[in-house]
Coordinates of C-alpha atoms in Angstrom, one line a residue:
X8 CA 263.0 -51.1 161.5
X9 CA 261.3 -48.2 159.7
X10 CA 259.3 -49.3 156.6
X11 CA 260.5 -48.4 153.1
X12 CA 257.7 -45.9 152.4
X13 CA 258.4 -43.9 155.6
X14 CA 262.1 -43.9 154.9
X15 CA 261.5 -42.4 151.5
X16 CA 259.5 -39.6 153.0
X17 CA 262.0 -39.0 155.7
X18 CA 264.8 -38.7 153.2
X19 CA 262.7 -36.4 151.0
X20 CA 262.3 -34.2 154.1
X21 CA 265.9 -34.4 154.9
X22 CA 266.9 -33.5 151.4
X23 CA 264.6 -30.4 151.7
X24 CA 266.2 -29.5 155.0
X25 CA 269.7 -29.8 153.5
X26 CA 268.8 -27.6 150.5
X27 CA 267.0 -25.1 152.7
X28 CA 270.0 -25.1 155.0
X29 CA 272.3 -24.3 152.1
X30 CA 270.0 -21.5 150.9
X31 CA 269.9 -20.0 154.4
X32 CA 273.6 -20.5 155.4
X33 CA 275.4 -19.9 152.1
X34 CA 272.6 -17.7 150.8
X35 CA 273.7 -14.7 152.8
X36 CA 277.3 -15.3 151.5
X37 CA 276.1 -15.1 147.9
X38 CA 273.9 -12.1 148.7
X39 CA 276.8 -10.2 150.4
X40 CA 279.1 -10.9 147.4
X41 CA 276.4 -9.8 144.9
X42 CA 275.9 -6.5 146.9
X43 CA 279.6 -5.8 147.4
X44 CA 279.8 -2.8 145.1
X45 CA 276.3 -1.5 146.2
X46 CA 276.7 -1.5 150.0
X47 CA 280.4 -0.6 150.1
X48 CA 281.6 2.7 148.6
X49 CA 285.4 2.5 149.0
X50 CA 288.2 -0.1 149.4
X51 CA 288.1 -0.1 153.3
X52 CA 284.3 -0.6 153.3
X53 CA 284.5 -3.4 150.8
X54 CA 287.2 -5.2 152.8
X55 CA 285.1 -4.8 155.9
X56 CA 282.0 -6.2 154.1
X57 CA 284.0 -9.2 152.8
X58 CA 285.3 -9.9 156.3
X59 CA 281.8 -10.5 157.5
X60 CA 281.7 -13.6 155.3
X61 CA 285.3 -14.7 154.8
X62 CA 285.5 -16.7 158.2
X63 CA 282.3 -18.6 157.6
X64 CA 281.7 -19.1 153.8
X65 CA 283.6 -22.3 153.6
X66 CA 281.7 -23.9 156.4
X67 CA 278.4 -22.7 155.0
X68 CA 279.2 -24.2 151.6
X69 CA 279.4 -27.6 153.3
X70 CA 275.6 -27.6 153.2
X71 CA 275.8 -27.7 149.4
X72 CA 278.2 -30.7 149.6
X73 CA 275.9 -32.4 152.1
X74 CA 272.9 -31.9 149.7
X75 CA 274.8 -33.3 146.8
X76 CA 276.0 -36.3 148.8
X77 CA 272.5 -37.0 150.0
X78 CA 271.2 -36.9 146.4
X79 CA 274.0 -39.2 145.3
X80 CA 273.4 -41.8 148.1
X81 CA 269.7 -41.6 148.8
X82 CA 268.4 -40.6 145.3
X83 CA 270.9 -42.1 142.7
X84 CA 268.5 -41.9 139.8
X85 CA 267.9 -38.2 140.6
X86 CA 271.6 -37.6 140.9
X87 CA 272.4 -39.2 137.5
X88 CA 269.5 -37.4 135.6
X89 CA 269.9 -34.0 137.1
X90 CA 273.7 -33.8 137.1
X91 CA 273.8 -35.0 133.5
X92 CA 270.9 -32.8 132.3
X93 CA 272.0 -29.6 134.1
X94 CA 275.7 -30.2 133.4
X95 CA 276.6 -26.8 132.0
X96 CA 274.4 -25.0 134.5
X97 CA 276.2 -26.9 137.3
X98 CA 279.6 -26.1 135.7
X99 CA 278.8 -22.4 135.8
X100 CA 277.8 -22.7 139.5
X101 CA 281.1 -24.5 140.3
X102 CA 283.1 -21.9 138.4
X103 CA 281.4 -19.2 140.4
X104 CA 282.1 -21.1 143.6
X105 CA 285.7 -21.3 142.6
X106 CA 285.9 -17.6 142.0
X107 CA 284.8 -16.8 145.5
X108 CA 287.8 -18.1 147.5
X109 CA 290.2 -17.1 144.7
X110 CA 288.7 -13.6 144.9
X111 CA 289.1 -13.5 148.7
X112 CA 292.7 -14.6 148.4
X113 CA 293.9 -12.5 145.5
X114 CA 291.9 -9.3 145.9
X115 CA 294.2 -7.8 148.5
X116 CA 297.5 -9.0 147.0
X117 CA 298.0 -5.8 145.0
X118 CA 296.9 -2.3 146.1
X119 CA 296.2 -1.2 142.5
X120 CA 292.5 0.1 142.4
X121 CA 292.1 -1.5 139.0
X122 CA 293.2 -4.9 140.3
X123 CA 290.9 -4.7 143.3
X124 CA 288.0 -3.3 141.2
X125 CA 288.3 -6.3 138.8
X126 CA 288.2 -8.8 141.6
X127 CA 285.2 -6.9 143.2
X128 CA 283.3 -7.4 139.9
X129 CA 284.2 -11.1 139.8
X130 CA 283.1 -11.5 143.4
X131 CA 279.8 -9.8 142.5
X132 CA 279.3 -12.3 139.7
X133 CA 280.2 -15.2 142.1
X134 CA 277.2 -14.2 144.1
X135 CA 274.7 -13.4 141.3
X136 CA 275.3 -16.3 139.0
X137 CA 274.6 -19.1 141.4
X138 CA 271.6 -17.3 142.8
X139 CA 270.1 -17.0 139.3
X140 CA 270.9 -20.5 138.2
X141 CA 269.5 -22.1 141.3
X142 CA 266.2 -20.3 140.7
X143 CA 266.2 -21.2 137.0
X144 CA 266.8 -24.9 137.9
X145 CA 263.8 -24.9 140.3
X146 CA 261.6 -23.3 137.7
X147 CA 262.5 -26.0 135.2
X148 CA 261.4 -28.7 137.6
X149 CA 257.8 -27.3 137.4
X150 CA 258.0 -27.1 133.6
X151 CA 259.6 -30.6 133.1
X152 CA 263.1 -31.5 132.1
X153 CA 263.7 -33.1 128.6
X154 CA 264.9 -36.6 129.6
X155 CA 263.6 -40.1 129.3
X156 CA 264.4 -43.7 130.2
X157 CA 264.3 -46.6 127.7
X158 CA 263.1 -50.1 128.7
X159 CA 266.5 -50.9 130.1
X160 CA 266.5 -47.8 132.3
X161 CA 269.2 -46.1 130.2
X162 CA 268.6 -42.3 130.5
X163 CA 268.9 -39.9 127.6
X164 CA 268.7 -36.1 127.7
X165 CA 267.7 -34.1 124.7
X166 CA 268.0 -30.5 126.0
X167 CA 270.7 -27.8 126.2
X168 CA 271.7 -25.0 128.5
X169 CA 269.8 -22.3 126.7
X170 CA 266.7 -24.5 126.6
X171 CA 266.5 -24.0 130.4
X172 CA 266.0 -20.3 130.0
X173 CA 262.3 -20.3 129.6
X174 CA 260.1 -17.5 130.8
X175 CA 258.8 -19.1 134.0
X176 CA 262.3 -20.5 134.8
X177 CA 263.8 -17.0 134.4
X178 CA 261.1 -15.6 136.6
X179 CA 262.0 -18.2 139.2
X180 CA 265.6 -17.1 138.8
X181 CA 264.6 -13.5 139.6
X182 CA 262.8 -14.7 142.7
X183 CA 265.9 -16.5 143.8
X184 CA 268.1 -13.4 143.2
X185 CA 265.8 -11.1 145.1
X186 CA 265.5 -13.5 148.0
X187 CA 269.3 -13.9 148.4
X188 CA 269.9 -10.2 148.0
X189 CA 267.4 -9.7 150.8
X190 CA 269.2 -12.3 152.9
X191 CA 272.6 -10.9 152.2
X192 CA 271.5 -7.4 153.1
X193 CA 270.1 -8.8 156.4
X194 CA 273.5 -10.3 157.2
X195 CA 275.4 -7.1 156.2
X196 CA 273.1 -5.1 158.4
X197 CA 273.7 -7.4 161.3
X198 CA 277.5 -7.7 161.0
X199 CA 278.7 -4.4 159.4
X200 CA 279.5 -1.1 161.0
X201 CA 276.8 1.5 161.1
X202 CA 277.5 3.3 157.9
X203 CA 277.3 0.1 155.9
X204 CA 274.4 -1.3 158.0
X205 CA 272.2 1.7 157.2
X206 CA 272.7 1.1 153.5
X207 CA 272.0 -2.6 154.1
X208 CA 268.8 -1.7 155.8
X209 CA 267.5 0.2 152.8
X210 CA 268.7 -2.6 150.4
X211 CA 266.9 -5.2 152.6
X212 CA 263.6 -3.3 152.3
X213 CA 264.0 -2.9 148.5
X214 CA 265.0 -6.5 148.0
X215 CA 262.2 -7.8 150.3
X216 CA 259.6 -5.9 148.2
X217 CA 261.2 -7.2 145.0
X218 CA 261.1 -10.8 146.4
X219 CA 257.5 -10.6 147.4
X220 CA 256.5 -9.1 144.1
X221 CA 258.3 -11.7 141.9
X222 CA 257.3 -14.5 144.3
X223 CA 253.6 -13.6 144.0
X224 CA 253.9 -13.2 140.3
X225 CA 255.6 -16.6 140.0
X226 CA 252.9 -18.2 142.1
X227 CA 250.2 -16.7 139.9
X228 CA 252.0 -17.9 136.7
X229 CA 252.4 -21.4 138.2
X230 CA 248.6 -21.5 139.1
X231 CA 247.3 -20.3 135.7
X232 CA 250.0 -20.9 133.1
X233 CA 252.1 -24.0 134.0
X234 CA 250.7 -27.5 133.6
X235 CA 251.6 -29.8 136.3
X236 CA 252.1 -33.6 136.7
X237 CA 250.2 -36.2 138.6
X238 CA 250.5 -40.0 139.1
X239 CA 247.4 -41.6 137.6
X240 CA 248.2 -45.3 138.5
X241 CA 248.1 -46.8 142.0
X242 CA 251.1 -45.6 144.0
X243 CA 253.5 -48.5 145.0
X244 CA 255.3 -46.6 147.8
X245 CA 257.2 -49.7 149.0
X246 CA 258.2 -51.2 145.6
X247 CA 261.8 -51.3 144.3
X248 CA 262.8 -48.1 142.4
X249 CA 261.7 -48.2 138.8
X250 CA 260.3 -45.0 137.3
X251 CA 258.7 -46.9 134.4
X252 CA 256.3 -48.8 136.7
X253 CA 253.7 -46.0 136.8
X254 CA 251.6 -43.8 134.5
X255 CA 251.6 -40.0 134.7
X256 CA 249.1 -37.4 133.4
X257 CA 250.0 -33.8 132.6
X258 CA 248.1 -30.6 132.5
X259 CA 246.9 -30.6 136.1
X260 CA 247.4 -27.7 138.5
X261 CA 250.4 -28.0 140.7
X262 CA 248.9 -26.0 143.6
X263 CA 245.2 -27.1 143.4
X264 CA 245.7 -30.7 142.5
X265 CA 249.0 -31.5 144.0
X266 CA 249.3 -33.9 146.9
X267 CA 250.7 -31.2 149.2
X268 CA 249.4 -28.1 147.3
X269 CA 247.8 -26.8 150.5
X270 CA 251.1 -27.1 152.4
X271 CA 252.8 -25.3 149.5
X272 CA 250.4 -22.3 149.7
X273 CA 250.7 -22.2 153.5
X274 CA 254.6 -22.1 153.4
X275 CA 254.4 -19.5 150.6
X276 CA 252.2 -17.3 152.8
X277 CA 254.8 -17.8 155.6
X278 CA 257.6 -16.8 153.3
X279 CA 255.8 -13.6 152.2
X280 CA 255.0 -12.7 155.8
X281 CA 258.6 -13.4 156.9
X282 CA 260.0 -11.2 154.1
X283 CA 257.8 -8.3 155.0
X284 CA 258.6 -8.8 158.6
X285 CA 262.3 -8.6 157.8
X286 CA 261.7 -5.3 156.0
X287 CA 259.8 -3.9 158.9
X288 CA 262.4 -5.0 161.5
X289 CA 265.2 -3.5 159.3
X290 CA 263.3 -0.2 159.2
X291 CA 263.5 -0.2 163.0
X292 CA 267.2 -1.2 163.1
X293 CA 266.4 -4.6 164.7
X294 CA 269.0 -6.4 162.8
X295 CA 269.0 -9.7 164.6
X296 CA 265.3 -10.1 164.2
X297 CA 265.5 -9.0 160.6
X298 CA 268.1 -11.6 159.8
X299 CA 266.0 -14.3 161.6
X300 CA 262.9 -13.3 159.6
X301 CA 264.9 -13.3 156.4
X302 CA 266.2 -16.8 157.1
X303 CA 262.6 -18.0 157.8
X304 CA 261.5 -16.5 154.4
X305 CA 264.3 -18.4 152.6
X306 CA 263.6 -21.7 154.4
X307 CA 259.8 -21.4 153.7
X308 CA 260.4 -20.5 150.1
X309 CA 262.5 -23.7 149.5
X310 CA 259.9 -25.8 151.2
X311 CA 257.0 -24.2 149.3
X312 CA 258.6 -25.4 146.0
X313 CA 259.2 -28.9 147.5
X314 CA 255.6 -29.2 148.7
X315 CA 254.2 -28.0 145.4
X316 CA 256.2 -30.6 143.5
X317 CA 255.6 -33.6 145.8
X318 CA 255.9 -36.5 145.1
X319 CA 257.8 -35.5 142.0
X320 CA 261.6 -34.9 142.2
X321 CA 262.3 -34.4 138.5
X322 CA 259.4 -34.4 136.1
X323 CA 260.1 -35.4 132.5
X324 CA 258.8 -33.3 129.6
X325 CA 259.7 -35.9 127.0
X326 CA 258.1 -39.0 128.7
X327 CA 256.0 -38.2 131.7
X328 CA 256.2 -41.8 132.8
X329 CA 260.0 -41.4 133.2
X330 CA 259.5 -38.7 135.8
X331 CA 261.3 -39.4 139.0
X332 CA 259.3 -39.4 142.2
X333 CA 259.8 -40.0 145.9
X334 CA 258.5 -43.5 145.4
X335 CA 260.7 -44.7 142.5
X336 CA 264.0 -42.9 142.6
X337 CA 265.5 -43.8 145.9
X338 CA 268.2 -46.2 147.1
X339 CA 267.3 -49.5 148.8
X340 CA 265.6 -49.7 152.2
X341 CA 268.9 -50.9 153.8
X342 CA 270.9 -47.9 152.4
X343 CA 268.3 -45.4 153.5
X344 CA 268.2 -46.9 157.0
X345 CA 271.9 -46.9 157.5
X346 CA 272.2 -43.4 156.1
X347 CA 269.5 -42.2 158.5
X348 CA 271.4 -43.8 161.5
X349 CA 274.6 -42.0 160.5
X350 CA 272.8 -38.7 160.0
X351 CA 271.1 -39.0 163.4
X352 CA 274.5 -39.4 165.0
X353 CA 276.5 -36.8 163.1
X354 CA 274.1 -34.0 162.2
X355 CA 273.7 -32.8 165.8
X356 CA 277.5 -32.6 166.0
X357 CA 277.7 -30.5 162.9
X358 CA 274.9 -28.2 164.1
X359 CA 276.6 -27.9 167.6
X360 CA 279.9 -27.0 166.0
X361 CA 278.4 -24.5 163.6
X362 CA 276.6 -22.8 166.5
X363 CA 279.8 -22.6 168.5
X364 CA 281.7 -21.0 165.5
X365 CA 279.0 -18.3 165.1
X366 CA 279.1 -17.6 168.8
X367 CA 282.8 -17.2 168.7
X368 CA 282.6 -14.9 165.7
X369 CA 279.7 -12.8 167.1
X370 CA 279.9 -9.0 166.8
X371 CA 280.4 -6.5 164.0
X372 CA 283.3 -6.0 161.7
X373 CA 284.5 -2.4 162.3
X374 CA 286.1 -0.1 159.8
X375 CA 288.7 0.8 162.4
X376 CA 289.9 -2.8 162.5
X377 CA 290.1 -2.9 158.7
X378 CA 292.1 0.4 158.6
X379 CA 294.5 -0.8 161.3
X380 CA 295.3 -3.9 159.4
X381 CA 295.5 -2.1 156.0
X382 CA 299.3 -2.4 156.0
X383 CA 299.2 -6.1 156.4
X384 CA 297.7 -6.6 152.9

């Protein structure tokens, strides 16, 4: 059987894959929703743009559920601390997620332009709000979250929602918004009719430049203006989970002194190159390549944050010793082993089914199709 230390690393990687998978798969849904009123100029165009994501959004959101389930089962201490500390932020995300299917279902019930315009704005918010909050949450991981454990491992949280809105966290939120706008524009260019695709190409180039600019600025801020965390005691990688069995120092450099800082810089460079590549491919109307490059940029961005934080999962700003790491926040070895076996059996089925769905739904959504079905709504 795989040893405990290796299982913990495997599940850290799998958690990263699930989060990156959600950012890639549901990220373009969020981006398209956020760009609804920018890329589409009239009701037919907006209906056509929404039809590029309506058949797939629900399946894409499963990656979010898988990520939450993996945190719950593999990292129970992380689940308890993060879902309690980020309660109102998560509530906003869930409200935005609820708005999306409601908007899809109710927008076309009434032909009144005011009715549809109101739902268009709500759908735009349903894309922008999660994109911003996800980035703010990642930014707060680097800054530290105000929680602590007492000697009986009871967790207390001493922050609030507005305390999360710190300058670096807001900058990380802008990175996330720009990244998902780029990804949504890449999907719209791939799946929409020519008139919308041309606007999406221009938006992709603008969003890619904005992403690279904010991403580089955030990296510079992280390097010179944000103090990091490091474990100063011997690492007990195979010990039972107890975050208080270590000592942690602060004020180190996340990128220079982190265990995987070099990997973080490498994946960050890959993310920048992929984003610029997506912009160049879009300028040449190579939509499939632009979308693939955008997906690579999103995937690399998520992993650059994970590599920079390693081995920390949730640093504590109140009591650095209470910080949760890969080595002291996981479930038991037996639980991780059984979960890995189930994942190895079921994940390929999920990926195969998802691939089949996208193959069936290949092709562009035409305005002619939307106009022909206008009377049905």
